Coordinates of C-alpha atoms and ligand atoms in Angstrom, one line a residue:
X48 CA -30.1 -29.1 10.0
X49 CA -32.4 -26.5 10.1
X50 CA -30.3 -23.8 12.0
X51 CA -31.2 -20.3 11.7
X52 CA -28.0 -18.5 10.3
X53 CA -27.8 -15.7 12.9
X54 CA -24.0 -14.4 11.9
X55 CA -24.3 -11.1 10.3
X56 CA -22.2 -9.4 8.2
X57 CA -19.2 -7.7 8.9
X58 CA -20.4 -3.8 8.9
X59 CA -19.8 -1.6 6.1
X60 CA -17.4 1.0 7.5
X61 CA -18.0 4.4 6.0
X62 CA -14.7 5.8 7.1
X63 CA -11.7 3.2 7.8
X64 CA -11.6 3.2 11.4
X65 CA -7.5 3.8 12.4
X66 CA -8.3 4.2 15.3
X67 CA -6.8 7.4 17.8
X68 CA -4.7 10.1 16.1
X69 CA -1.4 10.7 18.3
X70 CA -0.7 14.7 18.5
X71 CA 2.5 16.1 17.2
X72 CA 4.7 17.0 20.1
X73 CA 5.0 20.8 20.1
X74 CA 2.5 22.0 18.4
X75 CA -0.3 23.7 20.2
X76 CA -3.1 23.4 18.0
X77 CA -2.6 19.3 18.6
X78 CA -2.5 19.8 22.1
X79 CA -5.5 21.8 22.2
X80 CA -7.7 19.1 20.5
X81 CA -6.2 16.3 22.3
X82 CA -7.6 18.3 25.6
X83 CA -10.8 18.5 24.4
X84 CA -11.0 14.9 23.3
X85 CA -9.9 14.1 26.9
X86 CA -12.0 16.3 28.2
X87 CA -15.1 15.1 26.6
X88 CA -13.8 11.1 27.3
X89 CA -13.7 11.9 31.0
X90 CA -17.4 13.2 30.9
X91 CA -18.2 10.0 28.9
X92 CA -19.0 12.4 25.3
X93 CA -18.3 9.9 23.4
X94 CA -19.8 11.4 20.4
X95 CA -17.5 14.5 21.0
X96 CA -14.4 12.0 21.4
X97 CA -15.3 11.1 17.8
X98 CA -15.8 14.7 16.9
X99 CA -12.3 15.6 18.2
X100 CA -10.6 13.1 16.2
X101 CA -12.3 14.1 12.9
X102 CA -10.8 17.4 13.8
X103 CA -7.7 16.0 14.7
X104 CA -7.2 14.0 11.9
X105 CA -7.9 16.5 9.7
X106 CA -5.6 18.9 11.3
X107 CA -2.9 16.2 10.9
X108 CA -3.2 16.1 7.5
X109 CA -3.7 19.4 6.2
X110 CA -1.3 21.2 9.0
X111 CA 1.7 18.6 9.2
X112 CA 1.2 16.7 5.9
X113 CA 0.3 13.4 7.7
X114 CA -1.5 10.7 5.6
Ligands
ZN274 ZN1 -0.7 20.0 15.0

């Protein structure tokens, strides 16, 4: 068989993607990037939805500790 092998490999991620950060409930700071990752979802930024859960997820870890 000569076949061309056309299955790639499975991509190098450079950061393991978790997926979406949840907010902690009562706290504003949470609250306030989850509105602007919403915000920029509903205008279709996706870039900025990424952007927004860097930020997130760094806020998780460094202001409640989270992994
Ligand atoms: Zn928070």
């Amino acid at each position: 068989m000569s076949t061309p092998k056309t299955t790639m490999a499975d991509p190098v991620h450079l950061t393991v993607p978790l997926g979406e950060p949840d907010t902690m409930a009562g706290c504003g700071e949470c609250l306030g990037i989850a509105v602007t990752r919403a915000n920029a979802r509903s205008v279709g930024d996706y870039s900025k939805v990424s952007d927004a859960n860097v930020v997130l997820r760094t806020h998780l870890r460094e202001g409640h500790g989270a992994e």
